[in-house]
Coordinates of C-alpha atoms in Angstrom, one line a residue:
M1 CA -8.2 -18.0 -7.8
S2 CA -5.8 -18.3 -10.8
T3 CA -3.9 -21.3 -10.8
A4 CA -0.2 -19.7 -10.9
L5 CA -1.1 -17.2 -8.3
N6 CA -2.7 -20.0 -5.9
D7 CA 0.3 -22.3 -6.5
L8 CA 2.5 -20.0 -4.6
S9 CA 0.8 -20.4 -1.2
R10 CA -1.7 -22.4 0.6
F11 CA -3.7 -19.1 1.7
P12 CA -4.6 -16.1 -0.4
I13 CA -2.6 -13.9 1.9
V14 CA 0.6 -12.0 1.2
Q15 CA 2.8 -10.1 3.3
A16 CA 3.8 -6.6 2.0
P17 CA 7.2 -5.9 1.1
M18 CA 8.2 -2.9 3.8
A19 CA 11.4 -1.5 2.7
G20 CA 13.4 0.0 5.6
G21 CA 13.9 -3.2 8.1
A22 CA 10.5 -4.5 8.6
S23 CA 10.3 -7.3 5.9
C24 CA 13.3 -9.0 7.0
P25 CA 14.4 -13.0 6.3
E26 CA 12.7 -13.9 9.9
L27 CA 9.6 -12.7 9.2
V28 CA 9.5 -13.5 5.7
G29 CA 10.3 -17.3 6.8
A30 CA 7.5 -17.4 9.5
V31 CA 4.9 -16.1 6.9
C32 CA 5.8 -18.5 4.2
E33 CA 6.0 -21.5 6.8
A34 CA 2.4 -20.6 7.9
G35 CA 0.9 -20.8 4.5
A36 CA 1.1 -17.2 3.4
L37 CA 3.4 -15.7 0.4
G38 CA 6.3 -13.7 2.1
F39 CA 8.3 -10.8 0.6
L40 CA 11.6 -9.3 1.2
A41 CA 11.9 -5.8 0.5
G42 CA 14.7 -5.1 -1.8
G43 CA 14.7 -1.3 -1.7
Y44 CA 17.4 0.6 0.2
K45 CA 19.6 -2.5 0.5
T46 CA 22.7 -2.8 -1.7
A47 CA 22.7 -5.7 -4.4
G48 CA 25.2 -7.9 -1.8
G49 CA 22.8 -7.4 1.1
L50 CA 19.7 -8.4 -0.9
Y51 CA 21.5 -11.6 -2.2
Q52 CA 22.7 -12.3 1.5
E53 CA 19.0 -11.8 2.9
I54 CA 17.6 -14.0 -0.1
K55 CA 20.1 -16.8 1.3
Q56 CA 18.9 -16.6 4.7
V57 CA 15.3 -16.8 3.5
R58 CA 16.2 -20.1 1.7
G59 CA 17.6 -21.5 5.0
L60 CA 14.3 -20.6 6.6
T61 CA 11.5 -22.0 4.1
A62 CA 11.4 -24.2 1.1
R63 CA 8.3 -22.5 0.1
P64 CA 7.8 -20.0 -2.3
F65 CA 8.6 -16.2 -1.4
G66 CA 8.5 -13.2 -3.2
V67 CA 11.2 -9.9 -3.6
N68 CA 10.2 -6.6 -4.2
L69 CA 12.3 -3.8 -6.4
F70 CA 12.0 -0.4 -6.5
M71 CA 11.9 1.1 -10.2
P72 CA 14.4 3.9 -10.9
P73 CA 12.9 7.4 -11.2
G74 CA 11.8 8.0 -14.5
G75 CA 12.5 11.9 -16.1
L76 CA 14.8 14.6 -15.0
P77 CA 16.4 14.5 -11.6
A78 CA 14.3 16.7 -9.0
D79 CA 14.4 20.5 -8.9
R80 CA 17.8 21.1 -7.1
A81 CA 16.5 24.4 -5.5
A82 CA 13.8 23.0 -4.0
V83 CA 15.6 20.3 -2.5
E84 CA 18.2 23.1 -1.2
V85 CA 15.2 25.0 0.4
Y86 CA 13.8 21.9 1.9
G87 CA 17.6 21.4 3.5
H88 CA 17.7 24.8 4.8
Q89 CA 14.3 24.1 6.5
L90 CA 15.8 21.2 8.2
A91 CA 18.4 22.6 9.7
G92 CA 16.9 22.9 13.3
E93 CA 16.5 19.2 13.1
S94 CA 20.0 18.7 12.3
G95 CA 20.9 20.7 15.3
W96 CA 18.5 19.1 17.3
Y97 CA 19.5 15.7 16.5
E98 CA 23.1 16.6 16.3
T99 CA 23.7 15.1 13.2
A100 CA 24.4 16.4 9.5
L101 CA 21.8 16.1 6.7
G102 CA 22.3 13.4 4.4
D103 CA 23.6 14.2 0.8
P104 CA 20.7 14.1 -1.6
D105 CA 22.7 13.1 -4.3
Q106 CA 23.9 9.7 -3.3
G107 CA 22.2 8.0 -5.9
R108 CA 18.8 7.7 -7.5
D109 CA 18.5 3.9 -8.9
D110 CA 18.8 1.9 -5.8
A111 CA 21.2 -0.3 -7.5
Y112 CA 18.2 -1.5 -9.7
D113 CA 20.3 -3.1 -12.5
A114 CA 22.5 -5.2 -10.1
K115 CA 19.7 -6.4 -7.9
L116 CA 17.8 -7.3 -11.4
A117 CA 21.0 -9.2 -12.4
I118 CA 21.3 -11.4 -9.2
L119 CA 17.4 -12.0 -9.6
L120 CA 17.9 -13.3 -13.1
D121 CA 20.9 -15.3 -12.4
D122 CA 19.8 -17.0 -9.1
P123 CA 15.8 -16.8 -9.5
V124 CA 13.5 -16.7 -6.8
P125 CA 9.8 -17.6 -7.3
V126 CA 8.2 -14.0 -7.3
V127 CA 9.6 -10.8 -8.0
S128 CA 7.5 -7.6 -7.9
F129 CA 8.3 -3.7 -8.7
T130 CA 7.2 -0.3 -7.2
F131 CA 7.3 3.1 -8.7
G132 CA 6.9 1.7 -12.1
C133 CA 6.7 -1.4 -14.8
P134 CA 9.7 -3.1 -16.1
D135 CA 9.8 -3.0 -20.2
R136 CA 8.9 -6.4 -22.1
D137 CA 12.5 -7.3 -22.1
A138 CA 12.9 -7.6 -18.4
L139 CA 9.6 -9.3 -17.9
D140 CA 10.1 -11.8 -20.5
A141 CA 13.5 -12.5 -19.3
F142 CA 11.6 -13.3 -15.7
T143 CA 9.1 -15.7 -17.5
R144 CA 12.1 -17.7 -18.9
A145 CA 13.9 -18.2 -15.8
G146 CA 10.5 -19.1 -14.2
T147 CA 9.7 -16.2 -11.8
F148 CA 6.3 -14.8 -11.4
T149 CA 6.2 -11.4 -11.6
I150 CA 3.7 -8.6 -10.1
V151 CA 3.6 -4.8 -10.8
T152 CA 2.0 -2.6 -8.2
V153 CA -0.4 -0.4 -9.6
T154 CA -2.8 2.5 -8.5
S155 CA -4.7 3.3 -11.5
V156 CA -6.5 1.6 -14.2
E157 CA -4.1 3.1 -16.7
E158 CA -1.0 1.8 -14.7
A159 CA -2.6 -1.7 -14.8
R160 CA -3.2 -1.5 -18.4
T161 CA 0.6 -1.0 -18.8
A162 CA 1.7 -3.8 -16.7
E163 CA -0.6 -6.2 -18.7
R164 CA 0.9 -4.9 -22.0
A165 CA 4.4 -5.1 -20.6
G166 CA 3.7 -8.8 -19.9
A167 CA 3.4 -9.0 -16.2
D168 CA 1.9 -12.0 -14.8
A169 CA -0.3 -10.0 -12.1
V170 CA -0.8 -6.5 -10.7
C171 CA -1.1 -5.6 -7.0
V172 CA -3.9 -2.9 -7.0
Q173 CA -2.7 -0.5 -4.1
G174 CA -5.7 1.6 -2.4
V175 CA -4.8 4.7 -0.9
E176 CA -5.3 3.3 2.5
A177 CA -1.9 1.7 2.2
G178 CA 0.9 2.2 4.6
G179 CA 4.3 3.7 3.4
H180 CA 5.1 4.7 -0.1
Q181 CA 2.1 5.1 -2.6
G182 CA 3.4 2.8 -5.6
T183 CA 2.2 5.4 -8.6
H184 CA 4.4 5.2 -11.6
R185 CA 4.5 9.1 -11.8
D186 CA 5.0 11.4 -9.0
D187 CA 3.5 14.6 -10.3
P188 CA 5.3 17.3 -8.5
A189 CA 2.3 19.6 -9.4
A190 CA 0.1 17.4 -7.4
G191 CA -0.2 17.3 -3.6
P192 CA 0.5 14.0 -1.7
G193 CA -3.1 13.4 -1.0
D194 CA -3.5 13.3 -4.6
A195 CA -1.2 10.3 -5.0
G196 CA -2.8 7.6 -7.4
G197 CA -5.8 10.0 -7.7
G198 CA -6.7 9.3 -3.9
R199 CA -8.5 6.3 -4.6
G200 CA -10.0 4.0 -2.0
L201 CA -9.1 0.1 -2.8
L202 CA -12.5 -1.2 -3.3
A203 CA -13.3 1.2 -6.0
L204 CA -10.1 1.1 -7.7
L205 CA -10.0 -2.9 -7.4
T206 CA -13.2 -3.1 -8.7
E207 CA -12.6 -0.8 -11.7
V208 CA -9.0 -2.8 -12.7
R209 CA -10.9 -6.1 -12.5
E210 CA -13.2 -4.8 -15.1
H211 CA -10.5 -3.6 -17.4
V212 CA -7.5 -6.0 -17.0
R213 CA -7.5 -9.6 -17.0
L214 CA -4.5 -10.1 -15.0
P215 CA -4.7 -11.9 -11.6
I216 CA -4.8 -9.2 -8.8
V217 CA -3.3 -9.0 -5.4
A218 CA -5.4 -6.2 -3.4
T219 CA -3.6 -4.1 -1.0
G220 CA -4.7 -1.0 1.5
G221 CA -5.9 -1.0 4.8
I222 CA -6.5 -4.8 5.0
M223 CA -6.1 -6.0 8.7
R224 CA -8.7 -8.8 9.2
G225 CA -9.9 -11.7 7.4
R226 CA -13.5 -10.4 6.8
Q227 CA -11.6 -7.4 4.6
I228 CA -9.6 -10.1 2.7
A229 CA -13.0 -11.8 2.0
A230 CA -14.4 -8.3 0.8
A231 CA -11.6 -8.0 -1.6
L232 CA -11.8 -11.4 -2.7
A233 CA -15.7 -10.7 -3.5
A234 CA -14.8 -7.7 -5.5
G235 CA -12.2 -9.5 -7.7
A236 CA -9.0 -9.8 -6.1
D237 CA -7.1 -13.1 -6.3
A238 CA -5.2 -12.5 -2.9
A239 CA -4.7 -9.6 -0.6
Q240 CA -1.6 -8.1 0.8
L241 CA -1.3 -6.9 4.3
G242 CA 1.7 -4.8 5.5
T243 CA 0.8 -2.9 8.7
A244 CA -0.6 -6.1 10.2
F245 CA 2.6 -7.9 10.1
L246 CA 4.8 -4.9 10.8
V247 CA 4.0 -5.4 14.6
C248 CA 4.9 -9.3 14.8
P249 CA 7.9 -10.2 16.8
E250 CA 9.5 -11.4 13.7
S251 CA 9.5 -7.9 12.0
G252 CA 12.5 -6.1 11.9
A253 CA 10.7 -2.7 12.4
H254 CA 12.2 -0.5 15.3
P255 CA 10.3 -1.2 18.7
L256 CA 9.2 2.5 18.7
H257 CA 7.4 2.0 15.5
K258 CA 5.7 -1.1 16.5
R259 CA 4.6 0.6 19.5
A260 CA 3.5 3.7 17.7
M261 CA 0.7 1.3 15.8
T262 CA -1.6 1.6 18.9
D263 CA -0.3 4.2 20.8
P264 CA -3.4 6.8 21.4
L265 CA -0.8 9.9 21.0
F266 CA -0.9 8.8 17.3
T267 CA -4.4 9.2 16.3
H268 CA -4.3 9.1 12.4
T269 CA -2.2 9.0 9.4
E270 CA -1.6 11.1 6.4
L271 CA 0.2 11.1 3.2
T272 CA 3.2 13.1 3.1
R273 CA 6.5 13.5 1.2
A274 CA 8.3 14.9 4.5
F275 CA 10.5 11.9 4.8
S276 CA 11.3 10.8 1.4
G277 CA 10.0 13.3 -1.3
R278 CA 7.6 10.9 -2.4
P279 CA 4.0 10.4 -1.2
A280 CA 3.9 7.7 1.6
R281 CA 1.2 7.4 4.3
G282 CA 2.6 7.4 8.2
L283 CA 1.5 8.3 11.7
V284 CA 1.2 12.1 12.2
N285 CA 3.9 13.3 14.1
R286 CA 5.8 16.2 15.0
F287 CA 8.1 15.6 11.8
L288 CA 5.2 15.4 9.3
R289 CA 3.2 18.2 10.7
E290 CA 6.2 20.6 10.7
H291 CA 7.8 19.6 7.3
G292 CA 4.9 17.9 5.5
P293 CA 3.4 21.0 4.0
Y294 CA 7.1 22.2 2.4
A295 CA 8.8 19.1 1.3
P296 CA 9.4 18.8 -2.5
A297 CA 8.2 16.2 -5.2
A298 CA 11.8 15.1 -4.9
Y299 CA 12.7 11.0 -4.5
P300 CA 15.2 9.9 -3.8
E301 CA 16.8 13.2 -2.8
V302 CA 14.6 14.2 -0.1
H303 CA 14.9 10.4 1.2
H304 CA 18.8 10.5 1.3
L305 CA 18.6 14.1 2.9
T306 CA 16.6 13.0 5.8
A307 CA 18.0 9.4 6.5
P308 CA 20.3 10.8 9.4
L309 CA 17.7 12.6 11.0
R310 CA 15.5 9.5 11.2
K311 CA 18.4 7.2 12.3
A312 CA 19.1 9.9 14.7
A313 CA 15.8 10.0 16.1
A314 CA 15.3 6.4 16.5
T315 CA 18.7 6.2 18.2
A316 CA 17.2 8.8 20.6
G317 CA 14.0 7.1 21.5
D318 CA 12.2 9.8 19.8
P319 CA 9.1 8.3 17.3
Q320 CA 8.5 12.3 16.7
G321 CA 11.1 12.3 14.5
M322 CA 11.0 9.1 12.8
A323 CA 9.0 8.1 9.8
L324 CA 6.2 5.8 11.2
W325 CA 5.1 4.1 8.0
A326 CA 1.2 2.9 8.6
G327 CA -2.2 2.1 6.9
Q328 CA -5.2 3.7 7.8
G329 CA -5.9 0.5 9.9
H330 CA -3.2 0.6 12.3
R331 CA -5.2 0.7 15.5
L332 CA -6.1 -3.0 14.5
A333 CA -2.6 -4.4 14.7
R334 CA -2.3 -7.0 16.5
E335 CA 1.1 -8.3 18.3
L336 CA 0.9 -11.9 17.0
P337 CA 3.9 -14.1 16.1
A338 CA 3.5 -13.9 12.3
G339 CA 2.9 -17.5 11.6
R340 CA 0.0 -17.5 14.4
L341 CA -1.3 -14.0 12.4
V342 CA -1.5 -15.8 9.2
E343 CA -3.6 -18.7 11.1
V344 CA -6.0 -16.2 12.3
L345 CA -6.2 -14.5 9.2
A346 CA -7.1 -17.5 7.4
A347 CA -9.8 -18.5 10.0
E348 CA -11.4 -15.3 10.0
L349 CA -11.4 -15.3 6.2
T350 CA -13.1 -18.8 6.1
T351 CA -15.9 -17.9 8.9
A352 CA -16.4 -14.6 6.3
L353 CA -16.7 -16.8 3.3
N354 CA -18.8 -19.6 5.1
D355 CA -21.3 -16.7 6.5
L356 CA -21.4 -15.0 2.7
V357 CA -22.4 -18.7 1.6
Q358 CA -25.1 -19.1 4.2
R359 CA -26.1 -15.8 3.8
N360 CA -26.9 -16.4 0.0
Q361 CA -28.8 -19.9 0.8
T362 CA -31.3 -17.8 3.1

């Protein structure tokens, strides 16, 4: 691995930032203490809430950790008429869960500037970005603060943009990944399945490796040490896992979400805009089936609109109305403590690499 990325953790294993509660301080602290790189998710939090969670992580570990930020949507606001039509379609859900729909105009920037100011004023070791790439001024400011920066990319062109802007590394996200696809631009004319061109991780990773000289973190459907080894062999410097850590007892994910990962009732995942207006991979449930085909490309308006419904479904114990984000490898989830999971993944990785060496010698 590159020296800078290698210095961040003992193992080339990164715990993905999962917005919505899963990537809580307890999970991050346990992952870091075990020798991997843990990440707080800054998305959907207030700037003050993020600051308090950073303080908690620092109380749990002295090892490097990261914070992920959502880039504000670029361009014009979403089509107001399309959002209103979708709101009318969700009226039945509102009645069923006995809760009003959320206000789609609550804000579009996720308090990005305030969070940026906190991270520059009191730097953390690593900051990553999703849904876009900061400009060179912002990335240079993090460099001066001693912060390592990573930009999530889903194409070669996005990786080149990150390299030109001065990012220290890129996180190459394959279409297998759970949760939101980190595309820099969500094309309203494209279906959710076309996000990032629908590129599988290994093909995309190999292509990015041949065009960009930055260190690479690979993510998308990785659940086992052998898959980490495959990513490293394809040119990655580290592998990022989200779904694998979501079911850990330290994870802040809802218990229903955790159980759904291996529940035979949920057979597969799909990319959908149903819950947030942006393509995101989740377990196929009733809400996704009924509303996914009609959801507009309108982030974060749809996220705000459906937030009360998702909360009410969770309160009612109904996973059929929740956003059950999950990668394609969700059935391989192991309910292990986070530190133990890191140890198992590292052992599996070592075995896979040793097997590879032995095969090359025979």
